[in-house]
Amino acid sequence: MFLFQYASEIILRSGEHLILVAIAMTVAISIGIPVGIFITRQPKLASSILGLANAIQTIPSLAIFGFLISVPFLGGIGKIPAIFALTLYALLPIIRNTCIGINSINPAIKEAGIGMGMTDKQLLLQVEIPLALPVILAGVRVATVISVGIATIAAAIGGGGLGVFIFRGISTVNNELILAGAIPAAFIALSADFGLGLLEKNLTKQTENKGNFNQKIGFILGIICLIIAGLIAFNYQQTPATIIIGSKNFTEQVILGEILAQQIETHTKLNVDRRFNLGGTFICHEAVKAGKIAGYVEYTGTAFTAVLKEKVITDPQLVYEKVKKEYQDQFKLTVMPSLGFENTFAMIIRGEDAKKWQIKTLSEVAKYTPQMQAGFGYEFVERADGYPGLSKTYGLKFANIKQMELGLIYQALKEKQVDFIAANSTDGLIPVLNLVILEDDKKYFPPYQAVPIFNQAILQQYPELTKTINQLAGKISTTEIQKMNYQVDNQSQSVAEVVSEWLKSKQL
């Protein structure tokens, strides 16, 4: 049943994954092999170049993706920064193995070639590269397998690929979705390693016959180019998008992004490219500012405190008006009317613990925190309206704080790996897992109304968007969004189907 439901998307995402890896490897080989040859001719530069490539390899992939968001031309979100990052990671094994392969050739063979009157170019093309080819191809194999694995993280910046399933599965605690991304990615990596291994053995046998060897190389390169061109054509045929809609990396955000996307597709002639699970607030904010996405749904309290760095106030209308004005003046972004519900941070414990300690509020839980393990998302730990201010307001002092992806915190609480989590008040898993939301009795958190935010330049280009999105104003109640979250998280229904049914129920 699962395979029938997601078969077409698995094929599409696998194609995207192959495109990312194929293009990145083509660029990396085009750069890495010449650089490897260069340092065999300039050995004084070898340690510096290899050191730089090695340093790039040690940088966490998410850090590179995050850094690239604000870089002109190569940055932003989507496939270009993903390919650029993958290319950087693939360079080290290719450069190093090219250098090692050429330098390990018996000097007597090189001297014989020189004695026969060969130029440096002839020696390189007719002697050194053919003899070093097994070692060079070994580097390409390693780089390819690395790229296939790292490409899954590209989904965090809208690069597509099989990582879309993995991030979606983590955010909905759905192991089937995680496996839908992990298994094809592993298959691609193993197939690439096996295929390149066969190629390495086959080409090595041909080095004695130079003409046949060169013909083989030309034929294989031609086939690779045709495959890459076909994958690119297939990908763009499947995603002829004009408007890009983004979302953060948890269930409710994906649902809201899908609501925007289906609303646009239903009421305009525009196509929609969905770039969901983009990471946290700041990735989405930078993306919509730069016009890399047309819009996404934000929460007013998050915009007010985390983005604008304002002090907390509790008046919902005042927060909305200030956010609307500042976003327009500072960022050239349009803040549209609220969708109708508020999703505040929810401090949650297990129902059994609340009953055991007889606690209902954050003030009451404070004295128990020294014996509790807390689980927070990465963003909550850093935000101005997050843990630093919360702990100061209520005097929270946990025995340990574990930072993790938002999609994992409910599982961690259920398995008693943590005792206290920061989640969202509209999450569908709260009643399912018999959890208790502790009352914010000191009114620490600001109002968090869900509001669509769009790039003004894109709205001017497509004026029909404003009216279309404004039709959603006030249409989603807290009960309805919690029900949709429940349907996706607990009943494993697809986001697209859940949203489609909701839109029909509202006659939209």
Coordinates of C-alpha atoms in Angstrom, one line a residue:
M1 CA 0.0 0.0 0.0
F2 CA 2.8 2.4 0.9
L3 CA 4.7 1.7 -2.2
F4 CA 1.7 2.3 -4.4
Q5 CA 0.9 5.5 -2.6
Y6 CA 4.4 7.0 -2.9
A7 CA 5.9 5.1 -5.9
S8 CA 5.7 8.1 -8.3
E9 CA 7.2 10.5 -5.8
I10 CA 10.0 8.0 -4.9
I11 CA 10.9 7.8 -8.6
L12 CA 10.8 11.6 -8.9
R13 CA 12.9 12.2 -5.7
S14 CA 15.4 9.5 -6.8
G15 CA 15.7 11.3 -10.1
E16 CA 16.4 14.6 -8.3
H17 CA 18.9 12.8 -6.1
L18 CA 20.8 11.4 -9.1
I19 CA 20.8 14.9 -10.7
L20 CA 22.4 16.4 -7.7
V21 CA 25.1 13.8 -7.4
A22 CA 25.7 13.5 -11.2
I23 CA 26.2 17.2 -11.7
A24 CA 28.2 17.7 -8.6
M25 CA 30.5 14.8 -9.5
T26 CA 30.9 16.0 -13.1
V27 CA 32.0 19.4 -11.8
A28 CA 34.2 17.9 -9.1
I29 CA 36.0 15.6 -11.6
S30 CA 36.5 18.5 -14.0
I31 CA 38.1 20.5 -11.2
G32 CA 39.7 17.7 -9.1
I33 CA 41.7 15.8 -11.7
P34 CA 43.3 18.9 -13.2
V35 CA 44.2 20.2 -9.7
G36 CA 45.6 16.8 -8.8
I37 CA 47.8 16.8 -12.0
F38 CA 48.8 20.4 -11.2
I39 CA 50.2 19.6 -7.8
T40 CA 52.3 16.8 -9.2
R41 CA 54.0 19.4 -11.3
Q42 CA 54.1 21.9 -8.4
P43 CA 54.8 19.8 -5.4
K44 CA 55.4 22.8 -3.2
L45 CA 51.7 23.7 -3.4
A46 CA 50.6 20.1 -2.7
S47 CA 50.3 20.4 1.1
S48 CA 48.4 23.7 0.9
I49 CA 45.9 22.6 -1.6
L50 CA 45.3 19.2 0.0
G51 CA 45.1 20.9 3.4
L52 CA 42.4 23.2 2.1
A53 CA 40.4 20.4 0.6
N54 CA 40.8 18.4 3.8
A55 CA 39.6 21.4 5.9
I56 CA 36.4 21.7 3.7
Q57 CA 35.8 18.0 4.3
T58 CA 35.7 18.5 8.1
I59 CA 33.0 21.2 8.0
P60 CA 29.6 19.8 8.8
S61 CA 27.4 19.6 5.8
L62 CA 24.5 21.5 7.4
A63 CA 26.9 24.3 8.3
I64 CA 28.0 24.7 4.7
F65 CA 24.4 24.7 3.5
G66 CA 23.5 27.3 6.2
F67 CA 26.4 29.5 5.2
L68 CA 25.6 29.3 1.5
I69 CA 22.0 30.7 2.0
S70 CA 23.3 34.3 2.1
V71 CA 26.0 33.9 -0.5
P72 CA 25.2 35.7 -3.9
F73 CA 24.9 33.6 -7.1
L74 CA 25.9 30.3 -5.6
G75 CA 23.7 30.7 -2.4
G76 CA 20.1 30.8 -1.5
I77 CA 18.0 27.6 -1.4
G78 CA 17.5 24.9 -4.0
K79 CA 19.7 22.8 -6.2
I80 CA 22.5 25.3 -7.0
P81 CA 23.8 25.7 -3.4
A82 CA 23.3 21.9 -2.9
I83 CA 25.4 21.1 -5.9
F84 CA 28.1 23.6 -4.9
A85 CA 28.3 22.0 -1.4
L86 CA 28.4 18.5 -2.8
T87 CA 31.2 19.5 -5.2
L88 CA 33.3 20.9 -2.4
Y89 CA 32.9 17.6 -0.5
A90 CA 33.9 15.5 -3.5
L91 CA 37.1 17.3 -4.3
L92 CA 39.4 15.8 -1.6
P93 CA 39.4 12.1 -2.6
I94 CA 39.6 13.0 -6.3
I95 CA 42.5 15.5 -5.9
R96 CA 44.4 13.2 -3.5
N97 CA 44.0 10.0 -5.5
T98 CA 45.0 11.8 -8.8
C99 CA 48.2 13.1 -7.1
I100 CA 49.0 9.7 -5.5
G101 CA 48.3 7.7 -8.7
I102 CA 50.6 9.8 -10.8
N103 CA 53.4 10.1 -8.2
S104 CA 53.3 6.4 -7.6
I105 CA 54.3 5.5 -11.2
N106 CA 57.7 3.9 -11.5
P107 CA 60.2 6.8 -12.3
A108 CA 61.9 4.5 -14.8
I109 CA 58.8 4.4 -17.0
K110 CA 58.6 8.2 -17.0
E111 CA 62.3 8.4 -17.9
A112 CA 61.8 5.9 -20.8
G113 CA 59.0 8.1 -22.2
I114 CA 61.2 11.2 -21.9
G115 CA 64.0 9.3 -23.6
M116 CA 61.7 8.5 -26.5
G117 CA 61.2 12.3 -27.0
M118 CA 57.8 12.6 -25.4
T119 CA 56.6 16.1 -24.4
D120 CA 55.2 16.6 -20.9
K121 CA 51.7 16.6 -22.4
Q122 CA 52.3 13.4 -24.3
L123 CA 53.8 11.8 -21.2
L124 CA 50.7 12.8 -19.1
L125 CA 48.1 11.6 -21.6
Q126 CA 49.8 8.5 -22.9
V127 CA 51.6 7.2 -19.9
E128 CA 50.8 8.8 -16.5
I129 CA 46.9 9.0 -16.7
P130 CA 46.4 5.5 -18.1
L131 CA 48.7 4.0 -15.5
A132 CA 47.2 6.1 -12.6
L133 CA 43.6 5.5 -13.8
P134 CA 42.8 2.7 -11.2
V135 CA 43.8 5.0 -8.3
I136 CA 42.0 8.0 -9.8
L137 CA 38.8 5.9 -10.3
A138 CA 39.1 4.7 -6.7
G139 CA 39.0 8.4 -5.6
V140 CA 36.0 9.0 -7.8
R141 CA 34.2 6.0 -6.3
V142 CA 34.8 7.3 -2.7
A143 CA 33.7 10.8 -3.7
T144 CA 30.5 9.4 -5.4
V145 CA 29.4 7.4 -2.3
I146 CA 30.1 10.4 -0.1
S147 CA 28.0 12.7 -2.3
V148 CA 25.1 10.3 -2.4
G149 CA 25.0 10.3 1.4
I150 CA 25.4 14.0 1.8
A151 CA 22.9 14.8 -0.9
T152 CA 20.1 13.7 1.5
I153 CA 20.7 16.7 3.6
A154 CA 20.2 19.0 0.6
A155 CA 16.4 18.7 1.4
A156 CA 17.0 21.1 4.4
I157 CA 17.6 23.9 1.9
G158 CA 15.0 22.9 -0.7
G159 CA 17.5 21.0 -2.9
G160 CA 15.1 18.1 -3.3
G161 CA 16.2 14.5 -3.5
L162 CA 15.5 11.5 -1.3
G163 CA 16.2 13.6 1.8
V164 CA 12.7 15.0 1.5
F165 CA 11.3 11.7 2.6
I166 CA 13.8 11.5 5.5
F167 CA 13.1 14.9 6.8
R168 CA 9.3 14.4 6.4
G169 CA 9.6 11.1 8.2
I170 CA 11.5 12.6 11.1
S171 CA 9.0 15.5 11.4
T172 CA 6.0 13.1 11.5
V173 CA 7.7 10.2 13.4
N174 CA 7.0 8.0 10.4
N175 CA 9.6 5.2 9.9
E176 CA 8.1 4.2 6.5
L177 CA 8.8 7.7 5.1
I178 CA 12.4 7.6 6.5
L179 CA 13.0 4.2 4.9
A180 CA 11.5 5.5 1.6
G181 CA 14.4 8.0 1.5
A182 CA 17.1 5.9 3.1
I183 CA 16.7 2.6 1.2
P184 CA 16.8 4.2 -2.4
A185 CA 19.7 6.4 -1.3
A186 CA 21.6 3.3 0.0
F187 CA 20.8 1.5 -3.3
I188 CA 22.1 4.4 -5.4
A189 CA 25.3 4.5 -3.4
L190 CA 25.9 0.7 -3.6
S191 CA 25.0 0.7 -7.3
A192 CA 27.4 3.6 -8.0
D193 CA 30.2 1.9 -6.1
F194 CA 29.6 -1.4 -7.8
G195 CA 29.3 0.2 -11.3
L196 CA 32.4 2.3 -10.9
G197 CA 34.3 -0.8 -9.6
L198 CA 33.4 -2.7 -12.8
L199 CA 34.4 0.4 -14.8
E200 CA 37.8 0.6 -13.0
K201 CA 38.5 -3.1 -13.7
N202 CA 37.4 -2.9 -17.3
L203 CA 39.4 0.2 -18.1
T204 CA 42.5 -1.0 -16.4
K205 CA 42.5 -4.0 -18.8
Q206 CA 42.4 -1.7 -21.8
T207 CA 45.5 0.4 -20.9
E208 CA 47.7 -1.9 -23.0
N209 CA 45.7 -1.0 -26.1
K210 CA 45.7 2.8 -26.2
G211 CA 43.4 3.2 -29.2
N212 CA 40.8 0.9 -27.7
F213 CA 41.3 2.6 -24.3
N214 CA 40.6 6.1 -25.7
Q215 CA 37.5 4.8 -27.5
K216 CA 36.2 3.3 -24.3
I217 CA 36.8 6.5 -22.4
G218 CA 35.0 8.6 -25.1
F219 CA 32.1 6.2 -25.2
I220 CA 31.6 6.1 -21.4
L221 CA 31.9 9.9 -21.1
G222 CA 29.3 10.3 -23.8
I223 CA 26.9 7.8 -22.1
I224 CA 27.4 9.7 -18.8
C225 CA 26.6 13.1 -20.4
L226 CA 23.5 11.6 -22.0
I227 CA 22.3 10.2 -18.7
I228 CA 22.8 13.5 -16.9
A229 CA 21.0 15.4 -19.7
G230 CA 18.1 13.0 -19.5
L231 CA 17.8 13.2 -15.8
I232 CA 17.8 17.0 -15.9
A233 CA 15.1 17.0 -18.7
F234 CA 13.0 14.5 -16.7
N235 CA 13.3 16.6 -13.5
Y236 CA 12.2 19.8 -15.1
Q237 CA 9.5 18.0 -16.9
Q238 CA 8.1 16.9 -13.6
T239 CA 8.5 20.2 -11.8
P240 CA 7.5 23.0 -14.1
A241 CA 7.1 25.4 -11.2
T242 CA 6.7 29.2 -11.3
I243 CA 5.9 30.0 -7.7
I244 CA 8.0 28.5 -4.9
I245 CA 6.3 27.9 -1.5
G246 CA 8.4 27.0 1.5
S247 CA 7.9 25.8 5.0
K248 CA 9.9 25.0 8.2
N249 CA 10.7 21.5 9.3
F250 CA 7.8 20.2 11.3
T251 CA 4.4 18.7 10.4
E252 CA 2.2 21.8 10.9
Q253 CA 4.4 23.9 8.7
V254 CA 4.4 21.4 5.9
I255 CA 0.6 21.3 6.1
L256 CA 0.4 25.1 6.0
G257 CA 2.8 25.2 3.1
E258 CA 0.6 22.7 1.3
I259 CA -2.5 24.7 2.0
L260 CA -0.8 27.8 0.3
A261 CA 0.3 25.6 -2.6
Q262 CA -3.1 24.0 -3.3
Q263 CA -4.8 27.3 -2.9
I264 CA -2.6 28.9 -5.5
E265 CA -2.9 26.0 -7.9
T266 CA -6.7 26.0 -7.6
H267 CA -7.3 29.7 -8.0
T268 CA -4.6 30.8 -10.4
K269 CA -2.9 29.5 -13.5
L270 CA 0.5 29.4 -11.7
N271 CA 2.4 26.2 -11.0
V272 CA 3.8 25.6 -7.5
D273 CA 7.2 24.2 -6.5
R274 CA 7.1 23.0 -2.9
R275 CA 10.2 23.5 -0.9
F276 CA 9.2 22.2 2.5
N277 CA 11.2 21.2 5.5
L278 CA 13.7 24.0 4.9
G279 CA 15.0 24.0 8.5
G280 CA 14.2 26.7 11.0
T281 CA 12.9 30.3 11.0
F282 CA 16.0 32.0 9.8
I283 CA 16.4 29.8 6.7
C284 CA 12.9 30.5 5.6
H285 CA 13.2 34.2 6.4
E286 CA 16.4 34.6 4.4
A287 CA 14.9 32.6 1.5
V288 CA 11.8 34.8 1.3
K289 CA 13.8 38.0 1.6
A290 CA 16.0 37.0 -1.2
G291 CA 13.1 35.9 -3.4
K292 CA 14.3 32.3 -3.4
I293 CA 10.8 31.3 -2.2
A294 CA 7.6 33.4 -2.8
G295 CA 6.2 32.9 0.6
Y296 CA 5.7 30.7 3.7
V297 CA 3.7 30.8 6.9
E298 CA 5.3 32.4 10.0
Y299 CA 4.1 33.1 13.5
T300 CA 3.8 36.7 14.7
G301 CA 5.6 36.1 18.1
T302 CA 8.5 34.4 16.3
A303 CA 8.8 37.2 13.8
F304 CA 8.6 39.8 16.6
T305 CA 11.1 38.4 19.0
A306 CA 13.4 36.1 17.0
V307 CA 13.7 38.1 13.7
L308 CA 13.0 41.7 14.8
K309 CA 14.7 41.2 18.2
E310 CA 11.9 43.0 20.1
K311 CA 11.0 42.5 23.7
V312 CA 8.0 40.3 24.4
I313 CA 4.6 42.0 24.5
T314 CA 1.3 40.1 24.9
D315 CA -1.2 42.2 22.8
P316 CA -1.9 40.0 19.7
Q317 CA -3.1 42.9 17.5
L318 CA -0.2 45.2 18.5
V319 CA 2.4 42.4 17.7
Y320 CA 0.7 41.8 14.3
E321 CA 0.7 45.5 13.4
K322 CA 4.4 46.0 14.4
V323 CA 5.5 42.9 12.5
K324 CA 3.5 44.0 9.4
K325 CA 5.1 47.4 9.4
E326 CA 8.7 46.4 10.2
Y327 CA 8.7 43.5 7.7
Q328 CA 7.5 45.9 5.0
D329 CA 10.0 48.7 5.9
Q330 CA 13.0 46.5 6.6
F331 CA 12.7 43.5 4.4
K332 CA 10.2 44.4 1.7
L333 CA 7.9 41.6 2.8
T334 CA 4.2 41.5 3.0
V335 CA 2.6 40.1 6.1
M336 CA -0.9 38.9 5.3
P337 CA -3.9 38.5 7.6
S338 CA -3.9 35.7 10.2
L339 CA -5.1 32.3 9.1
G340 CA -7.2 32.2 12.2
F341 CA -5.3 30.2 14.8
E342 CA -2.4 30.7 17.2
N343 CA 0.3 28.1 17.8
T344 CA 2.3 29.0 20.8
F345 CA 5.2 27.1 22.4
A346 CA 4.0 24.3 24.6
M347 CA 6.1 23.0 27.5
I348 CA 5.1 19.4 27.8
I349 CA 5.6 16.5 30.2
R350 CA 4.1 13.0 30.4
G351 CA 0.7 12.7 31.9
E352 CA 1.9 10.2 34.4
D353 CA 4.5 12.7 35.7
A354 CA 2.0 15.5 36.0
K355 CA -0.3 13.3 38.0
K356 CA 2.5 12.0 40.2
W357 CA 3.8 15.4 41.1
Q358 CA 0.3 17.1 40.9
I359 CA 1.6 19.9 38.7
K360 CA -0.2 22.0 36.0
T361 CA 2.0 25.1 35.6
L362 CA 5.5 26.0 34.7
S363 CA 5.9 27.7 38.1
E364 CA 5.0 24.4 39.8
V365 CA 7.4 22.2 37.6
A366 CA 10.4 24.4 38.4
K367 CA 11.4 22.6 41.6
Y368 CA 11.4 19.2 39.8
T369 CA 13.6 20.3 36.9
P370 CA 17.0 19.4 38.6
Q371 CA 16.0 15.8 38.3
M372 CA 14.6 16.1 34.8
Q373 CA 16.1 15.6 31.3
A374 CA 14.9 18.3 28.8
G375 CA 14.6 17.9 25.0
F376 CA 14.6 21.0 22.9
G377 CA 14.9 21.8 19.2
Y378 CA 18.1 23.6 18.1
E379 CA 16.3 26.9 17.4
F380 CA 14.4 27.0 20.7
V381 CA 17.7 26.9 22.6
E382 CA 19.0 30.0 20.8
R383 CA 15.9 32.2 20.3
A384 CA 15.2 35.3 22.2
D385 CA 11.8 34.0 23.1
G386 CA 13.1 30.5 23.7
Y387 CA 14.8 28.7 26.5
P388 CA 17.2 31.4 27.9
G389 CA 14.4 33.8 28.8
L390 CA 12.0 30.9 29.8
S391 CA 14.6 29.5 32.3
K392 CA 15.2 32.9 33.8
T393 CA 11.5 33.7 34.2
Y394 CA 10.6 30.4 35.9
G395 CA 14.0 29.4 37.4
L396 CA 14.3 26.2 35.4
K397 CA 17.5 24.2 36.0
F398 CA 17.5 20.9 34.2
A399 CA 19.8 18.0 35.0
N400 CA 20.6 17.9 31.3
I401 CA 19.4 19.4 28.0
K402 CA 19.4 17.3 24.8
Q403 CA 19.2 19.2 21.6
M404 CA 17.5 17.3 18.7
E405 CA 15.4 17.6 15.6
L406 CA 11.8 18.6 16.3
G407 CA 10.5 15.4 14.8
L408 CA 12.3 13.3 17.4
I409 CA 11.3 15.0 20.6
Y410 CA 7.9 13.3 21.0
Q411 CA 9.5 9.9 20.5
A412 CA 12.2 10.8 23.0
L413 CA 9.6 11.8 25.6
K414 CA 7.5 8.7 24.9
E415 CA 10.6 6.4 25.4
K416 CA 11.5 8.3 28.6
Q417 CA 14.8 9.5 27.2
V418 CA 13.7 13.0 28.2
D419 CA 11.1 14.2 30.7
F420 CA 10.3 17.7 29.4
I421 CA 10.0 19.1 25.9
A422 CA 9.3 22.3 24.1
A423 CA 6.9 21.7 21.3
N424 CA 3.8 23.4 19.7
S425 CA 0.4 23.7 21.2
T426 CA -1.4 22.5 18.1
D427 CA 0.6 19.2 17.7
G428 CA -1.6 16.2 17.1
L429 CA 0.5 13.8 19.1
I430 CA -0.2 15.6 22.4
P431 CA -3.6 13.9 23.1
V432 CA -2.5 10.7 21.4
L433 CA 0.5 10.2 23.8
N434 CA -1.4 11.4 26.9
L435 CA 0.8 14.4 27.4
V436 CA 0.2 17.5 29.5
I437 CA 0.8 21.1 28.4
L438 CA 2.0 23.1 31.4
E439 CA 0.3 26.5 31.7
D440 CA 2.5 29.5 31.0
D441 CA 1.1 31.2 34.2
K442 CA 3.6 34.1 34.1
K443 CA 2.6 34.9 30.4
Y444 CA 6.2 34.6 29.2
F445 CA 5.4 33.8 25.6
P446 CA 4.1 36.4 23.1
P447 CA 1.1 35.6 20.8
Y448 CA 1.9 33.4 17.9
Q449 CA -0.7 34.0 15.2
A450 CA -0.1 32.1 11.9
V451 CA 0.4 34.6 9.1
P452 CA 1.4 34.1 5.4
I453 CA 4.5 36.1 4.5
F454 CA 5.3 36.9 0.9
N455 CA 8.0 38.6 -1.1
Q456 CA 6.6 42.0 -2.3
A457 CA 8.4 41.8 -5.6
I458 CA 6.9 38.5 -6.4
L459 CA 3.4 39.7 -5.4
Q460 CA 3.8 42.7 -7.8
Q461 CA 4.8 40.2 -10.5
Y462 CA 1.8 38.0 -9.8
P463 CA -0.9 40.3 -8.3
E464 CA -3.5 37.5 -8.3
L465 CA -1.6 35.9 -5.4
T466 CA -2.7 38.5 -2.9
K467 CA -6.4 37.9 -3.3
T468 CA -5.9 34.2 -3.5
I469 CA -4.0 33.9 -0.2
N470 CA -6.2 36.4 1.6
Q471 CA -9.1 34.1 0.9
L472 CA -7.6 31.9 3.7
A473 CA -7.7 34.6 6.3
G474 CA -9.5 33.4 9.5
K475 CA -10.4 30.1 7.9
I476 CA -8.3 27.7 10.1
S477 CA -9.3 27.1 13.7
T478 CA -7.1 25.7 16.4
T479 CA -9.2 22.5 16.4
E480 CA -8.9 22.1 12.7
I481 CA -5.1 22.5 12.5
Q482 CA -4.7 20.1 15.5
K483 CA -6.9 17.6 13.6
M484 CA -4.9 17.9 10.5
N485 CA -1.7 17.5 12.5
Y486 CA -3.2 14.4 14.1
Q487 CA -4.2 12.9 10.7
V488 CA -0.6 13.3 9.4
D489 CA 1.3 12.4 12.5
N490 CA -0.8 9.6 14.0
Q491 CA -2.9 8.3 11.1
S492 CA -0.1 8.5 8.5
Q493 CA -2.3 10.2 6.0
S494 CA -0.6 12.1 3.2
V495 CA -0.3 15.9 3.7
A496 CA -1.7 16.5 0.2
E497 CA -4.9 14.4 0.9
V498 CA -5.5 16.0 4.3
V499 CA -5.2 19.5 2.9
S500 CA -7.3 18.7 -0.1
E501 CA -10.1 17.4 2.2
W502 CA -9.9 20.5 4.4
L503 CA -10.1 22.9 1.4
K504 CA -13.2 21.0 0.1
S505 CA -14.8 21.3 3.6
K506 CA -14.3 25.1 3.4
Q507 CA -15.5 25.2 -0.2
L508 CA -12.2 26.7 -1.3

